[in-house]
mmCIF file of C-alpha atoms in Angstrom:
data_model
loop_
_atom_site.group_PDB
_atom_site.id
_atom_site.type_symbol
_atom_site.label_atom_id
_atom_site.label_comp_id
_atom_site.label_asym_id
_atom_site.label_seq_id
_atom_site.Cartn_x
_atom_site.Cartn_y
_atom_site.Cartn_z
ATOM 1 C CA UNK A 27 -11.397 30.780 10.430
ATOM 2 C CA UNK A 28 -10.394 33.612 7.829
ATOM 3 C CA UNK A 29 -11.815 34.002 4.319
ATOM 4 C CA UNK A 30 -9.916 32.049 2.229
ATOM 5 C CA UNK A 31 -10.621 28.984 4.235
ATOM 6 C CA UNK A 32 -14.139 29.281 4.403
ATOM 7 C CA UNK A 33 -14.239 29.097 0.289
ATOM 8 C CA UNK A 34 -12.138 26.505 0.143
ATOM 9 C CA UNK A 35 -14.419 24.550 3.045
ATOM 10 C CA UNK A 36 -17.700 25.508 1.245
ATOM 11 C CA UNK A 37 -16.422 25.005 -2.030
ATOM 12 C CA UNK A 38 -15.605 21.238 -0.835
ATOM 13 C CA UNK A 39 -18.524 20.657 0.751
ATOM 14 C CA UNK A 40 -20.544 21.507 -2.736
ATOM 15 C CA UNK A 41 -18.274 19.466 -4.582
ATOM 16 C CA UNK A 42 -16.448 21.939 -6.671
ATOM 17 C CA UNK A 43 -13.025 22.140 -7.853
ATOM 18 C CA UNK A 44 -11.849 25.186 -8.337
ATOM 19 C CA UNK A 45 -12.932 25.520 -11.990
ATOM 20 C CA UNK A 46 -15.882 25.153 -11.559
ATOM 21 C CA UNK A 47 -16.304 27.431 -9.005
ATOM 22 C CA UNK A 48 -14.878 29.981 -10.822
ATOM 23 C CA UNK A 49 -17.452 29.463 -13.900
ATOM 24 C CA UNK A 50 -20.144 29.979 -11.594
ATOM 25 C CA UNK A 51 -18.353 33.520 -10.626
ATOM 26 C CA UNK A 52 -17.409 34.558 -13.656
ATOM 27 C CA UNK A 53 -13.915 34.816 -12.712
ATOM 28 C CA UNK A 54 -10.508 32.923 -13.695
ATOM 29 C CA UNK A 55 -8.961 29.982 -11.832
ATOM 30 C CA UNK A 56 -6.383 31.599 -10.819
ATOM 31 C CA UNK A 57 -8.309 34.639 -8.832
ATOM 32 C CA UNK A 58 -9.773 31.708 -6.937
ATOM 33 C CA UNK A 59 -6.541 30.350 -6.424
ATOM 34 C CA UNK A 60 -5.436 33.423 -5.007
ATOM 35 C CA UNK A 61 -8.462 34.081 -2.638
ATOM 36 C CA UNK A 62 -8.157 30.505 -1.107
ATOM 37 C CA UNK A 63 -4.305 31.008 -0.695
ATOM 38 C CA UNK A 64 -5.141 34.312 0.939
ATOM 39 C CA UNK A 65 -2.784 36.238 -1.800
ATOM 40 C CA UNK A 66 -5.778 38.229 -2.731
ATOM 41 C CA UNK A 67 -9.515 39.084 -1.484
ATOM 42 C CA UNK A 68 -12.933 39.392 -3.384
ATOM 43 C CA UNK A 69 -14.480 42.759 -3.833
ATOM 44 C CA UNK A 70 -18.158 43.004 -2.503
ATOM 45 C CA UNK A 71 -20.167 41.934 -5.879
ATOM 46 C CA UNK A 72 -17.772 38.534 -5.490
ATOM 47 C CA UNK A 73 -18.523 38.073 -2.153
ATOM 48 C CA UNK A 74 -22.199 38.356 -2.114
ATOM 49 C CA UNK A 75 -22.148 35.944 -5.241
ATOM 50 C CA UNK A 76 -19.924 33.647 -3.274
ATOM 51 C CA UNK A 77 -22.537 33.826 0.019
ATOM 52 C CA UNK A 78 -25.515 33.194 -2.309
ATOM 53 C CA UNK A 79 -23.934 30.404 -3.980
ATOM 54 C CA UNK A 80 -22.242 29.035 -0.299
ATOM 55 C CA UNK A 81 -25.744 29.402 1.148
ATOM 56 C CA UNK A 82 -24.302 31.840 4.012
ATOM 57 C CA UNK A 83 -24.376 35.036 5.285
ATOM 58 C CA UNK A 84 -21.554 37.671 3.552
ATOM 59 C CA UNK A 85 -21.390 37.777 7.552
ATOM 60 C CA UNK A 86 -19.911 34.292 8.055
ATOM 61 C CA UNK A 87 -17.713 35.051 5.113
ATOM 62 C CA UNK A 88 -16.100 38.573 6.207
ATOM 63 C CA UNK A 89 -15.926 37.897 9.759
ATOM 64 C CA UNK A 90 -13.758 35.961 11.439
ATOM 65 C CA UNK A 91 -15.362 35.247 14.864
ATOM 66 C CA UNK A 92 -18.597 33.732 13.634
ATOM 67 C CA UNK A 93 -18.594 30.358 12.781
ATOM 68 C CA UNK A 94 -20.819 28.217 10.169
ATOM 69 C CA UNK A 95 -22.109 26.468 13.314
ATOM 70 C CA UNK A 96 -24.123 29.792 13.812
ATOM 71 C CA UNK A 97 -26.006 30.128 10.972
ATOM 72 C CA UNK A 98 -29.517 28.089 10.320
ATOM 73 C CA UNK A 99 -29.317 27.086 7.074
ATOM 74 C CA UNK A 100 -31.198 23.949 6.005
ATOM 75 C CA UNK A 101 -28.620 22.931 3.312
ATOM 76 C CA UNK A 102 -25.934 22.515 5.349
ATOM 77 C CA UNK A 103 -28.332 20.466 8.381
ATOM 78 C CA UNK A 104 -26.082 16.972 6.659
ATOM 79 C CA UNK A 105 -22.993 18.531 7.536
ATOM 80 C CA UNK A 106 -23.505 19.207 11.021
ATOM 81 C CA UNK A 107 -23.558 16.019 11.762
ATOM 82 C CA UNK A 108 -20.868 13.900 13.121
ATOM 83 C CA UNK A 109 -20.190 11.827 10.365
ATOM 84 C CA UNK A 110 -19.777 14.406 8.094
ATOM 85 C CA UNK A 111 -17.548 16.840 10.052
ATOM 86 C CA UNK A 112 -13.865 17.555 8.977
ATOM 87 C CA UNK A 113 -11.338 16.060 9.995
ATOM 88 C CA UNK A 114 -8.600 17.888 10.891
ATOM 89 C CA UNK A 115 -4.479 17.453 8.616
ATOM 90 C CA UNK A 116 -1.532 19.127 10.015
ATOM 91 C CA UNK A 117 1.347 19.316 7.669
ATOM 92 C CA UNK A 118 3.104 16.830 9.545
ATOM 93 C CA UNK A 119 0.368 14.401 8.466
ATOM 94 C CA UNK A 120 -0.024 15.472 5.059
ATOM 95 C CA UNK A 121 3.830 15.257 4.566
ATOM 96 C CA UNK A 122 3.881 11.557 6.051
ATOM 97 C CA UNK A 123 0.911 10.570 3.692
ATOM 98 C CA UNK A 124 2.380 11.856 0.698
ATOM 99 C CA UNK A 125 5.478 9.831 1.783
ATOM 100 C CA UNK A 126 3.700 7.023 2.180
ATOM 101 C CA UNK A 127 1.401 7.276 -1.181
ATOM 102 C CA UNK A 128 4.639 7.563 -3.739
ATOM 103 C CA UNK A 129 6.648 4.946 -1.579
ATOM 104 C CA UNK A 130 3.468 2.566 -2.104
ATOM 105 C CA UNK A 131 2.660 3.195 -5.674
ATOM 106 C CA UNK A 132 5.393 0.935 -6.918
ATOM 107 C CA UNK A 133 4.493 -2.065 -4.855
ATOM 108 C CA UNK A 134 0.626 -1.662 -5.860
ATOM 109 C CA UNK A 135 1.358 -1.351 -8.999
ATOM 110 C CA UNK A 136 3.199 -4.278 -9.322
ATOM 111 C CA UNK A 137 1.039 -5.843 -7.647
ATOM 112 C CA UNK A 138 -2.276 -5.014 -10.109
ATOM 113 C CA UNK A 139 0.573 -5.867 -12.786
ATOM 114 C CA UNK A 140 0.787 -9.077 -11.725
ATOM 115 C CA UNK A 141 -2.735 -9.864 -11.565
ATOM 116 C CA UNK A 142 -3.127 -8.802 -15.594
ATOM 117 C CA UNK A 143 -0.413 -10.990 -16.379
ATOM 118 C CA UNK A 144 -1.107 -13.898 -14.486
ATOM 119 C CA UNK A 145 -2.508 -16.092 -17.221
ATOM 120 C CA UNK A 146 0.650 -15.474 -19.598
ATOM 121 C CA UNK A 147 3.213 -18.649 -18.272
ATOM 122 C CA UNK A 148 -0.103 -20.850 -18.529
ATOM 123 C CA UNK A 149 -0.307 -19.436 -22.068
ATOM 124 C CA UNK A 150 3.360 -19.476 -23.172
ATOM 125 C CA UNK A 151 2.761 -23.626 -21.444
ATOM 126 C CA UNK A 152 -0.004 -24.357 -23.707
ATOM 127 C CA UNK A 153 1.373 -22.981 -26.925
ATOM 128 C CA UNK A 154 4.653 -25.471 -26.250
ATOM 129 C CA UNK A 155 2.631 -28.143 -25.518
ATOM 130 C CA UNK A 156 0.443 -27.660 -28.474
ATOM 131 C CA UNK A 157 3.475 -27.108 -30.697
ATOM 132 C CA UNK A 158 5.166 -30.233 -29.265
ATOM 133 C CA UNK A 159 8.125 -28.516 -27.929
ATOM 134 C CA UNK A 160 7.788 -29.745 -24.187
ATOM 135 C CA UNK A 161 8.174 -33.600 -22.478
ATOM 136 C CA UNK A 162 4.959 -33.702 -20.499
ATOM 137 C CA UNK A 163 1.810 -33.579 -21.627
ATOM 138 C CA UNK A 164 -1.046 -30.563 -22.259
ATOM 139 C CA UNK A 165 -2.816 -31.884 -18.694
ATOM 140 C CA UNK A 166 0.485 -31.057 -17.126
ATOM 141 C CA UNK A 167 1.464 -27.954 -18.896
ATOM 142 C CA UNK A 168 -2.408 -26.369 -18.111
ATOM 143 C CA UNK A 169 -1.997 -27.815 -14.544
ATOM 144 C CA UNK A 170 1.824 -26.005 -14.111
ATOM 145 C CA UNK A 171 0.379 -22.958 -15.483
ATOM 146 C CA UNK A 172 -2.669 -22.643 -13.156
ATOM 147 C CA UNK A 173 -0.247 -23.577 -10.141
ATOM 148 C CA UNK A 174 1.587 -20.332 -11.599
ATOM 149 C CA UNK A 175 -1.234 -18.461 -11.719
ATOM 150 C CA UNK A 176 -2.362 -19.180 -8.419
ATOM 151 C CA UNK A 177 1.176 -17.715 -7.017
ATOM 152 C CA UNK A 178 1.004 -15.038 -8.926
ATOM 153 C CA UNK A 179 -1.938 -13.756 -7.682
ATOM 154 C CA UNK A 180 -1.131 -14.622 -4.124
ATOM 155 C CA UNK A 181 1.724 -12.512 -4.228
ATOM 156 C CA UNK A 182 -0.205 -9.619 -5.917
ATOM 157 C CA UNK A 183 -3.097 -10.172 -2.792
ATOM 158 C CA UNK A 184 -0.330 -10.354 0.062
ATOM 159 C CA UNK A 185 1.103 -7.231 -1.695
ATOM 160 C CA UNK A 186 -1.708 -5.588 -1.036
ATOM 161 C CA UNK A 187 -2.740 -6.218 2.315
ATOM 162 C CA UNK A 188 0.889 -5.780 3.675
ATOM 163 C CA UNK A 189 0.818 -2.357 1.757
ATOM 164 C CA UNK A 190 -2.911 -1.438 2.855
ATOM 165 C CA UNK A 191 -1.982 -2.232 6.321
ATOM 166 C CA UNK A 192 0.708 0.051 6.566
ATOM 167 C CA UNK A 193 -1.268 2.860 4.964
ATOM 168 C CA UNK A 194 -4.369 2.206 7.724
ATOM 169 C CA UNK A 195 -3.763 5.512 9.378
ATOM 170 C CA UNK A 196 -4.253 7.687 5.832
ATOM 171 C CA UNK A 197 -7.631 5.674 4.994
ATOM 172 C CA UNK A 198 -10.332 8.854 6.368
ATOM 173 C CA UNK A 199 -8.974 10.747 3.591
ATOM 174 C CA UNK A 200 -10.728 8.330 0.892
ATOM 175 C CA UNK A 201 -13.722 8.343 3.040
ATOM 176 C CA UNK A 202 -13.714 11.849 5.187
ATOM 177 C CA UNK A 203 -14.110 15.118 4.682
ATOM 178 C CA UNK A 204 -10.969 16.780 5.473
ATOM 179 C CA UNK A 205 -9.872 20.320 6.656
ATOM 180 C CA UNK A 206 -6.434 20.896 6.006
ATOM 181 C CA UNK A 207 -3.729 23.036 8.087
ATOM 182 C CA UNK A 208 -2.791 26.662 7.016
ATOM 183 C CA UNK A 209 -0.288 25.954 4.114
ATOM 184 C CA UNK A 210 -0.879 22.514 3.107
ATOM 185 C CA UNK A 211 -3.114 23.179 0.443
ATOM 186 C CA UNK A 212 -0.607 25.359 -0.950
ATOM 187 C CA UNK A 213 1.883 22.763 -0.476
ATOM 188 C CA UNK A 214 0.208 20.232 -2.160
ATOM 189 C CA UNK A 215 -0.413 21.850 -5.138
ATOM 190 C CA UNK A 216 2.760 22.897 -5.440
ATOM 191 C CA UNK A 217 4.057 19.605 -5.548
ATOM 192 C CA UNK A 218 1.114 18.677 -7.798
ATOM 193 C CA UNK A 219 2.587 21.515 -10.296
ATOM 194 C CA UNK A 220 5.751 19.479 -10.453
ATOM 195 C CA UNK A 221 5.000 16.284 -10.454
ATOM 196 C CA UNK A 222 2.670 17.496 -13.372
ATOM 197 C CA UNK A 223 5.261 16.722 -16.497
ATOM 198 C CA UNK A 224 5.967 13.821 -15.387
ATOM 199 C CA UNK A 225 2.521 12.566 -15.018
ATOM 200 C CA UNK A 226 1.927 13.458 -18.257
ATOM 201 C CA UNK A 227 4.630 11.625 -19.834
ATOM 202 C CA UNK A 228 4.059 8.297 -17.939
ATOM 203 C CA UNK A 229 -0.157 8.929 -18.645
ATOM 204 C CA UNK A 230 0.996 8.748 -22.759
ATOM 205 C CA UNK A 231 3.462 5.928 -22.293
ATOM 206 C CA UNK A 232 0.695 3.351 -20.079
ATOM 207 C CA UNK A 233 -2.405 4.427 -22.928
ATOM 208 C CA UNK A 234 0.252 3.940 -25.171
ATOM 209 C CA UNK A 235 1.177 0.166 -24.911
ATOM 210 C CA UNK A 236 -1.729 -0.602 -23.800
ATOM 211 C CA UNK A 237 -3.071 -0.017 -27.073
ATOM 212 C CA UNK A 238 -0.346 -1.458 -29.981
ATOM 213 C CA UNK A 239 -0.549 -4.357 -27.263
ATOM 214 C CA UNK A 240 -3.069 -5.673 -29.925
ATOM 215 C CA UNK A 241 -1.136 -5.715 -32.387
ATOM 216 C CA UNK A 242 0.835 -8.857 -31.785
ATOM 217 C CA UNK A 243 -2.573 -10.103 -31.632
ATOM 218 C CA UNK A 244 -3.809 -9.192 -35.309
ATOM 219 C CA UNK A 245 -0.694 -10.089 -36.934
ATOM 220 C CA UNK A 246 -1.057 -13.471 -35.626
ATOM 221 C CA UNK A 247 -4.425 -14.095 -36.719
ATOM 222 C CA UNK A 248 -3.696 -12.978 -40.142
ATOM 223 C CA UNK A 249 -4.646 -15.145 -43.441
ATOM 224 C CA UNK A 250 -6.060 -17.495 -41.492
ATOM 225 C CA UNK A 251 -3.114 -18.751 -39.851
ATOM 226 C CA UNK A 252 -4.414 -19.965 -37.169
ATOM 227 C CA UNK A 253 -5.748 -23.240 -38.694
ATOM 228 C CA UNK A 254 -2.676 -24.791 -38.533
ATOM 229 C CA UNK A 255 -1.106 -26.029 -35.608
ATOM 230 C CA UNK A 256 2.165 -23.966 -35.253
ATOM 231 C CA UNK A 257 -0.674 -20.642 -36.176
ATOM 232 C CA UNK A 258 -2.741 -21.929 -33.260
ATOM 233 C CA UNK A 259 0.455 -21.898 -30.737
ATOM 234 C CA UNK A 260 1.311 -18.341 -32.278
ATOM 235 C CA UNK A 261 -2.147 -16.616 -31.301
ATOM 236 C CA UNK A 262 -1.710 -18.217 -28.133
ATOM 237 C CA UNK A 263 1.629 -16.289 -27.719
ATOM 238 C CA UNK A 264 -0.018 -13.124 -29.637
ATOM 239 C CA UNK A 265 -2.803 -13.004 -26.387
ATOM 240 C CA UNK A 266 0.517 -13.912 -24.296
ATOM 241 C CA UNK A 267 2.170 -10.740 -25.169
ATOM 242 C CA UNK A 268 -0.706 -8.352 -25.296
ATOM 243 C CA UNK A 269 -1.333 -9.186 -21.955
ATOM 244 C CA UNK A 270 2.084 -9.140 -21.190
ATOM 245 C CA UNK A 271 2.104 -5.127 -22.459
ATOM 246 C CA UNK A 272 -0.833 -4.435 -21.009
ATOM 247 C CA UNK A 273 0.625 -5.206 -17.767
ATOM 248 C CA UNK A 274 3.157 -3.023 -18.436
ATOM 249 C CA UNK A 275 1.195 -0.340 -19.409
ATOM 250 C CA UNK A 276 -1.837 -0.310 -16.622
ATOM 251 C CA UNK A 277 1.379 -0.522 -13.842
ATOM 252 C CA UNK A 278 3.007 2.740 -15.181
ATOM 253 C CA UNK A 279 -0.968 3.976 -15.259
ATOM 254 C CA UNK A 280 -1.919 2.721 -11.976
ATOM 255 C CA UNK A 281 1.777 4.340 -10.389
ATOM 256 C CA UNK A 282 1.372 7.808 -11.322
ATOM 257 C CA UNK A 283 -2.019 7.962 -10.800
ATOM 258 C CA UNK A 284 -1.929 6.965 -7.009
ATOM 259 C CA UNK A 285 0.856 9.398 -6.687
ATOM 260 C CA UNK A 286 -1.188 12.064 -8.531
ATOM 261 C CA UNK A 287 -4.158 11.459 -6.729
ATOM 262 C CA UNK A 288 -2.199 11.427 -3.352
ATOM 263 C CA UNK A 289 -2.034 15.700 -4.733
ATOM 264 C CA UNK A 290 -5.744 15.362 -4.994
ATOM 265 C CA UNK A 291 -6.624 13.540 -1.620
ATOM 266 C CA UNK A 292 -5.301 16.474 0.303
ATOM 267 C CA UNK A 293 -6.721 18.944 -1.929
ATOM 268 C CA UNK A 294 -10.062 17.191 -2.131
ATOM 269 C CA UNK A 295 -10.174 17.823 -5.945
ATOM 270 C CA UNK A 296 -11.044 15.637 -9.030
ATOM 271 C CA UNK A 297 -12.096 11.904 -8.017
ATOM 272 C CA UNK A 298 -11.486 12.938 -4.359
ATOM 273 C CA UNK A 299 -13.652 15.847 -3.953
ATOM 274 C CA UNK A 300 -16.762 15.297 -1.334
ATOM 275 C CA UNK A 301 -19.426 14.217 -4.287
ATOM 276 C CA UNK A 302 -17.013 11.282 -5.357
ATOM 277 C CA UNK A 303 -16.167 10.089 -1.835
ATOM 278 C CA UNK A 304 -19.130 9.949 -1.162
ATOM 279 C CA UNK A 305 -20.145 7.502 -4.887
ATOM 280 C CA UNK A 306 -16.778 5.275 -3.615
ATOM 281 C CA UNK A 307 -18.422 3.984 -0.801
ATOM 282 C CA UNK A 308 -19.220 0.585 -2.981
ATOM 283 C CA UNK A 309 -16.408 0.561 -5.147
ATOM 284 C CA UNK A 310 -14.627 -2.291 -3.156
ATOM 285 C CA UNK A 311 -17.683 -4.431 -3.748
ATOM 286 C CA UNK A 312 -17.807 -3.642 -7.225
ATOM 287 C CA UNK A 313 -14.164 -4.822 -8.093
ATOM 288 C CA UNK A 314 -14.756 -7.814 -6.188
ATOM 289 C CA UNK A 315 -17.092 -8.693 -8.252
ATOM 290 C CA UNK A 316 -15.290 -8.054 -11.090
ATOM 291 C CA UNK A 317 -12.651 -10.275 -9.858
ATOM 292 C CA UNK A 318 -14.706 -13.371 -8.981
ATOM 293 C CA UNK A 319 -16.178 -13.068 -12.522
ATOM 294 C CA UNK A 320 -12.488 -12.960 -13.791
ATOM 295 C CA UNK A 321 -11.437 -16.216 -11.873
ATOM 296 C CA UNK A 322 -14.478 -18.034 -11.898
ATOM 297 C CA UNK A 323 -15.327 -17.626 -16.135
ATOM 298 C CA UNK A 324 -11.563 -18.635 -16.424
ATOM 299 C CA UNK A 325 -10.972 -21.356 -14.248
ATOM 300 C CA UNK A 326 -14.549 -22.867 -15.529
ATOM 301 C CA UNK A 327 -13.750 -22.743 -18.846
ATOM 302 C CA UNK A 328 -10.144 -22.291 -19.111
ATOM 303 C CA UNK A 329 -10.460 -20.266 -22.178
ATOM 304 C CA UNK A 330 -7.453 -17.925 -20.378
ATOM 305 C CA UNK A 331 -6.941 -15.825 -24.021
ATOM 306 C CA UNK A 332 -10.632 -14.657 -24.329
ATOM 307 C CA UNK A 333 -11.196 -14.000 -20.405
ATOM 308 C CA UNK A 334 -9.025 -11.228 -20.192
ATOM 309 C CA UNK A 335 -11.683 -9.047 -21.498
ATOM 310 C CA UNK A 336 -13.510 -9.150 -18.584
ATOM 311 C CA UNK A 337 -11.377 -5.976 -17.554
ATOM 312 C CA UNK A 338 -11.697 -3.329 -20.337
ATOM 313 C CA UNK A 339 -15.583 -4.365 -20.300
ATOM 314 C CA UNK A 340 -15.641 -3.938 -16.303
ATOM 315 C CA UNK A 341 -13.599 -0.347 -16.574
ATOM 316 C CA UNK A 342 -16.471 0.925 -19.142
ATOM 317 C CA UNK A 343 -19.460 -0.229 -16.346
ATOM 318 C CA UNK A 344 -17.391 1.320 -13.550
ATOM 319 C CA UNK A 345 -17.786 4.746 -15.228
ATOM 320 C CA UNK A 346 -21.203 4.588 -15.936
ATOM 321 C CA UNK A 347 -21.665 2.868 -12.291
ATOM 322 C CA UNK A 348 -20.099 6.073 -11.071
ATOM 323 C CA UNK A 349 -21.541 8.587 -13.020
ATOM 324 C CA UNK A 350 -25.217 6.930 -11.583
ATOM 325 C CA UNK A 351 -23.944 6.685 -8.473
ATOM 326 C CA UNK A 352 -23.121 10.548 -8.268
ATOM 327 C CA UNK A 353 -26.419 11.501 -9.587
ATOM 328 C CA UNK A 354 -28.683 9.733 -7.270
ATOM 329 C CA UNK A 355 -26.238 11.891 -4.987
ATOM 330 C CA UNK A 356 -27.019 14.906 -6.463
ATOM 331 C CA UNK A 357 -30.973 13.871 -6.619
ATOM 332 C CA UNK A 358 -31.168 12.994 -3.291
ATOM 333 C CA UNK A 359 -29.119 16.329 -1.416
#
């Protein structure tokens, strides 16, 4: 193992991205950069700093016959064991997962899309029905609309298991630490650095509509509108179309960031570096949770315009969740 992958391994294994690394030197991104993509090499004061912070020997670092296996260092005892040792990505594997991640963003998305806007044809129901503009009654029209619902969301839940399924083989990298080919990291970002504008640009178009989505909303409730009975039908349609936008919005969100973070699984950066794995371990529990709330407050009290907030409140508690998460974490290494 040569220099520049032995940062890059013991910068994973602390949890660092490359910036923050880099702080700790007193050096820019980019020199890092450049020592992990063996374009340039530390000078002595760097690489004594880099064995202090590592934990190792400048030994280990310079040479390329001795491996970390070698060395007795209590902070690294957790990583010696089996669970916890990388797991080996050829390019051939990298390039088939990042195949895999953009050709499966689209589906998911949809998928989470349809699950936001689930509720809306049971909405758009009621506010005919209240208005008098269908031929069957309001039991019919709410029962229609939950038989909607209820396809809706089996389409979004076969979506995903049919797409999961296929992506089986690429599931260690959420979970595993990962050591990575000659080249791929370099590949990866690379493609990162393109896909970068575009990110950007979808990023301020999702935030976006998700957030003038309220304003059908307000100008429906206006005055006091809503006392009479054609008002009442339009706030109905007001939480209609927000929800309708929001939908929108989270699917261009949740799209580029699975292909973004598809950059980031390889590189074992941002929400994918070893510290976060780690925290994710309970984060399908968490969401199902979230869900049953969801679906059981709403079918209960089939208040389907008021439920929906279930989500924005859940997304606040999953940060904090996370952020406790990763320091008991810390605490506890």
């Amino acid at each position: 193992m040569i220099l520049a992958d032995k940062i890059i391994e013991n910068r994973k294994k602390n949890g660092w991205s490359q910036e923050e690394l880099a702080d700790k030197l007193g050096v820019s991104r980019q020199s890092v950069s450049k020592w992990e993509g063996a374009q340039a090499i530390p000078d002595m004061k760097k690489i004594v700093q880099l064995a202090e912070l590592f934990g190792v020997t400048t030994d280990y670092l310079l040479k390329d016959e001795i491996e970390e296996t070698s060395l007795a260092t209590p902070e690294y005892t957790d990583f010696s064991q089996e669970e916890n040792l990388p797991v080996k990505v050829s390019m051939e594997e990298a390039n088939s997962f990042l195949a895999y991640n953009e050709k499966s963003a689209s589906p998911i998305s949809l998928g989470v899309m349809l699950c936001i806007m689930s509720s809306v044809p049971l909405l758009v129901l009621l506010g005919l029905s209240g208005a008098g503009m269908l031929p069957f009654s309001e039991y019919t029209a709410t029962m229609l609309g939950i038989i909607i619902i209820l396809i809706m969301i089996a389409c979004a839940v076969t979506i995903f298991i049919f797409t999961g399924a296929k992506g089986k083989a690429f599931e260690y990298l959420n979970e595993k630490n990962i050591d990575t080919d000659y080249g791929v990291s370099g590949m990866a970002k690379e493609k990162r650095s393109k896909y970068e504008g575009t990110h950007t640009r979808m990023i301020v178009v999702g935030v976006v509509l998700c957030i003038v989505a309220a304003i059908p909303l307000f100008i429906t409730t206006i005055n006091g509108y809503t006392t009479s009975k054609m008002g009442g039908s339009l706030v109905i349609y007001g939480v209609a179309l927000l929800l309708t936008l929001i939908g929108i919005g989270v699917k261009i969100l949740v799209k580029t960031s699975m292909i973004n973070n598809g950059y980031n699984k390889l590189l074992e950066e941002g929400d994918y570096n070893r510290l976060n794995k780690r925290a994710s371990k309970w984060d399908g529990i968490y969401w199902a949770i979230a869900v049953a709330i969801y679906l059981g407050w709403s079918f209960i009290t089939m208040n389907w315009q008021l439920t929906w907030i279930v989500w924005p409140i859940a997304g606040v508690v999953f940060a904090a969740y996370k952020e406790i998460i990763k320091m008991f974490l810390r605490a506890k290494k």
